[in-house]
Coordinates of C-alpha atoms in Angstrom, one line a residue:
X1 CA 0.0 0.0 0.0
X2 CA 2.8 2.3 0.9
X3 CA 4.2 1.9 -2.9
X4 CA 0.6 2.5 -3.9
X5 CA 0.8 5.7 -2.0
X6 CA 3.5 6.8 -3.3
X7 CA 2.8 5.8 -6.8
X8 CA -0.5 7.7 -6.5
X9 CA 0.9 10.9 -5.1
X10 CA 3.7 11.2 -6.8
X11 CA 2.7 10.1 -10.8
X12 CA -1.4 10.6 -10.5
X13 CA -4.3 8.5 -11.2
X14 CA -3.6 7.4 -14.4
X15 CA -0.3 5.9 -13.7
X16 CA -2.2 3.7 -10.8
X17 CA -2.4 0.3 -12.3
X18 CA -2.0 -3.2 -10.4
X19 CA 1.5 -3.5 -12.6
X20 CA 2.9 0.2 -11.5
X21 CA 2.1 -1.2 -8.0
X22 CA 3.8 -3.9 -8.4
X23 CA 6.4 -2.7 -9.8
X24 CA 6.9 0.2 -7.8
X25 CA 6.8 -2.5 -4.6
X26 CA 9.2 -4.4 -6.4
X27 CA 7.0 -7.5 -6.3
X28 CA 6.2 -10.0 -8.7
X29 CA 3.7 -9.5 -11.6
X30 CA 0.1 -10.0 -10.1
X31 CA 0.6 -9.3 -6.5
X32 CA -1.5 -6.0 -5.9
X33 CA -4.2 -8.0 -8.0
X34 CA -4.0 -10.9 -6.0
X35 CA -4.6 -8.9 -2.6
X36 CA -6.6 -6.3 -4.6
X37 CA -8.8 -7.8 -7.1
X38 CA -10.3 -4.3 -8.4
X39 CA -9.3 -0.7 -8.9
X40 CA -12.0 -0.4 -6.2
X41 CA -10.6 -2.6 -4.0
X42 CA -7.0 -0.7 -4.2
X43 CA -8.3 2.2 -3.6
X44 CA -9.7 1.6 -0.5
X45 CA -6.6 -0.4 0.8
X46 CA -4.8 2.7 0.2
X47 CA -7.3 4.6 2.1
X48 CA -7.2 2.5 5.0
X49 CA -3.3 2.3 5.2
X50 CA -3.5 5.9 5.1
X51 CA -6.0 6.3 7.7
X52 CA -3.6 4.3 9.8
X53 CA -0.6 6.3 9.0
X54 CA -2.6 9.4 9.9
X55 CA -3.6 7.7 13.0
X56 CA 0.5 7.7 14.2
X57 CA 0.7 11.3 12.8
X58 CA -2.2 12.3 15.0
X59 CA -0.8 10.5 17.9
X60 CA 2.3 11.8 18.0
X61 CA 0.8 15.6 16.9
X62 CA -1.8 15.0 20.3
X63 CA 1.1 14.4 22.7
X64 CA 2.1 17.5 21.9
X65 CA 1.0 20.2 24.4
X66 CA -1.4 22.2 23.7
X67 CA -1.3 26.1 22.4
X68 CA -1.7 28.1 25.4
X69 CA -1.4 31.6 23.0
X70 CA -2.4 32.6 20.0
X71 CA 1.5 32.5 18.9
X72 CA 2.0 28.8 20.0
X73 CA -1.9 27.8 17.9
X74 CA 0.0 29.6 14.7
X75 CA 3.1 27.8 14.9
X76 CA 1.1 24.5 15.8
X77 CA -0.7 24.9 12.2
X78 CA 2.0 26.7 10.2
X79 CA 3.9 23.5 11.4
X80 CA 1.2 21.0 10.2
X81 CA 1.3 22.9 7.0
X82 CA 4.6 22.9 6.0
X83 CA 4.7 19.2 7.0
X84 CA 1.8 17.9 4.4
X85 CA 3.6 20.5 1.5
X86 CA 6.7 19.6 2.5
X87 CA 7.8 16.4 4.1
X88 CA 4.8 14.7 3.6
X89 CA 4.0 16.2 0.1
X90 CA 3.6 13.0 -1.8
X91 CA 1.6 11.4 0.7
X92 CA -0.7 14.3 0.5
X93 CA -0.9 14.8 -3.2
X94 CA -2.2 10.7 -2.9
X95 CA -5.0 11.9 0.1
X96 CA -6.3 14.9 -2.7
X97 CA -6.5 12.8 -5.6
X98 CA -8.3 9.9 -3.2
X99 CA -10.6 12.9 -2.1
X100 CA -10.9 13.3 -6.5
X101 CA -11.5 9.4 -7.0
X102 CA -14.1 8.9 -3.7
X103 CA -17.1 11.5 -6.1
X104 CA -17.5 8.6 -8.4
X105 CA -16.6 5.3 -6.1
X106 CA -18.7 5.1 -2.8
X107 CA -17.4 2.5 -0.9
X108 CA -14.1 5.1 -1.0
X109 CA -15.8 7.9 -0.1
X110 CA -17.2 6.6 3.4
X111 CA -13.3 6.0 3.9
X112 CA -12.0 8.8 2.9
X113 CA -14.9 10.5 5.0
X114 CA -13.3 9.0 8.3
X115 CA -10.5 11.4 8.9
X116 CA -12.2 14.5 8.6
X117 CA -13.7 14.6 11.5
X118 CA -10.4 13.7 13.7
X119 CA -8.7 17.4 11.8
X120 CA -12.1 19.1 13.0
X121 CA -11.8 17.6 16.6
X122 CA -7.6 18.4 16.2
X123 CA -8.8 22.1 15.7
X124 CA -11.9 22.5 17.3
X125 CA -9.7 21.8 20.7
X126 CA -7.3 23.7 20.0
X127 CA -9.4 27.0 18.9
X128 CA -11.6 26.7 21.8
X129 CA -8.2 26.5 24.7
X130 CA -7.9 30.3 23.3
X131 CA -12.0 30.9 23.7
X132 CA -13.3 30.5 20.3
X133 CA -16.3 29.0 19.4
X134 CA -16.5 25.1 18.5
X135 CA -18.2 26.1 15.2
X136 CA -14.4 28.1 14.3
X137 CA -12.6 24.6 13.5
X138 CA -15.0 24.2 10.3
X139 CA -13.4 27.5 9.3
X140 CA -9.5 26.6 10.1
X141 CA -9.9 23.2 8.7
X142 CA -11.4 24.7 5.9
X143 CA -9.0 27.3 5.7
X144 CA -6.0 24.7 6.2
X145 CA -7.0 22.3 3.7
X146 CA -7.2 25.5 1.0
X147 CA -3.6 26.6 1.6
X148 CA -2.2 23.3 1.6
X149 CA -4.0 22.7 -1.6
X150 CA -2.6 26.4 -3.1
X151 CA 1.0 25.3 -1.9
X152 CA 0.8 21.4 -4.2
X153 CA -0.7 23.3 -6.8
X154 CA 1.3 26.1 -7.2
X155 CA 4.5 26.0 -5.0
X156 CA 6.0 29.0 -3.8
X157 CA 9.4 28.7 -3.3
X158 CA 9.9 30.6 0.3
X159 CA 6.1 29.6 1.6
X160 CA 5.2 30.4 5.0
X161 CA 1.9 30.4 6.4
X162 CA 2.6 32.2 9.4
X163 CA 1.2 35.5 8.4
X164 CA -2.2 34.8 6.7
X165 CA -2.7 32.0 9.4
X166 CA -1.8 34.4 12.4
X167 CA -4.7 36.6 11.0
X168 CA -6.9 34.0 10.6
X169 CA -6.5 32.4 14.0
X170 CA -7.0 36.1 15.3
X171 CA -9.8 36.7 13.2
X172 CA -12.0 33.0 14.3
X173 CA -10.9 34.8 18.6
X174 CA -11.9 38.1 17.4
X175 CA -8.8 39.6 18.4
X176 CA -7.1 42.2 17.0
X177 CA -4.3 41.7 14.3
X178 CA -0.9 43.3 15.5

């Protein structure tokens, strides 16, 4: 699934066949098939491994403590940012197109559904430790989710989202932009 991932996020839907899998996996002819018998079936394996590397990302991002100041929430997101354009760029390029490929397959879009709710939960604690309304996460997330998209789609070379996101965050408390 990992190669799948990978293959997905960093060459596109139309280079994910069985035989890109495995050869991208380095596995004999016929293996993804084998455990993957459709397109469908692949898809959703790759959701589910990436729901469970997600899992470990949100694990380790939860033992983290959490914001006390509106500095510490902007660094906490600018961070998570720069991560999924940066480090974990191809695995995020693979979640967007999955996001692209659950409109027309169902059984993928109740798992890609899934993790959604764990950002908004991610957010809505961290918004309301400062005072802001639970209803403010839909906004960051939403907010989030359109910068990392900008950043794949059109890279800027020296990107940092500390700026916009410090007005943002200060705009959701209704505080005052310095």
């Amino acid at each position: 699934m990992d190669a799948a991932i990978d293959l997905l996020g960093s060459r596109g839907t139309r280079a994910l066949t069985h035989r890109a899998v495995d050869q991208a996996a380095a596995m004999p002819v016929g293996s993804a098939s084998n455990c993957f018998r459709t397109r469908e079936v692949l898809l959703c394996g790759m959701t589910d491994r990436l729901e469970k590397q997600e899992n470990a990302d949100w694990a380790t991002l939860n033992r983290s403590p959490t914001p006390r100041t509106i500095d510490e929430l902007v660094d906490v997101t600018a961070n998570f940012v720069v991560h999924a354009v940066r480090a974990d760029r191809t695995r995020t390029l693979a979640r967007y197109a999955l996001f692209l490929e659950a409109q027309t397959v169902p059984a993928l879009h109740e798992s890609m559904r899934r993790g959604h709710p764990r950002l908004a939960e991610w957010a809505a604690r961290l918004l309301t430790n400062l005072g802001a309304e639970r209803a403010s996460a839909r906004i960051l997330v939403a907010y989030l989710d359109g910068v990392i998209l900008h950043q794949l789609v059109n890279p800027v070379t020296d990107f940092d989202p500390r700026s916009a996101l410090d007005q943002m965050v200060r705009a959701l408390l209704g505080t005052a932009v310095s």
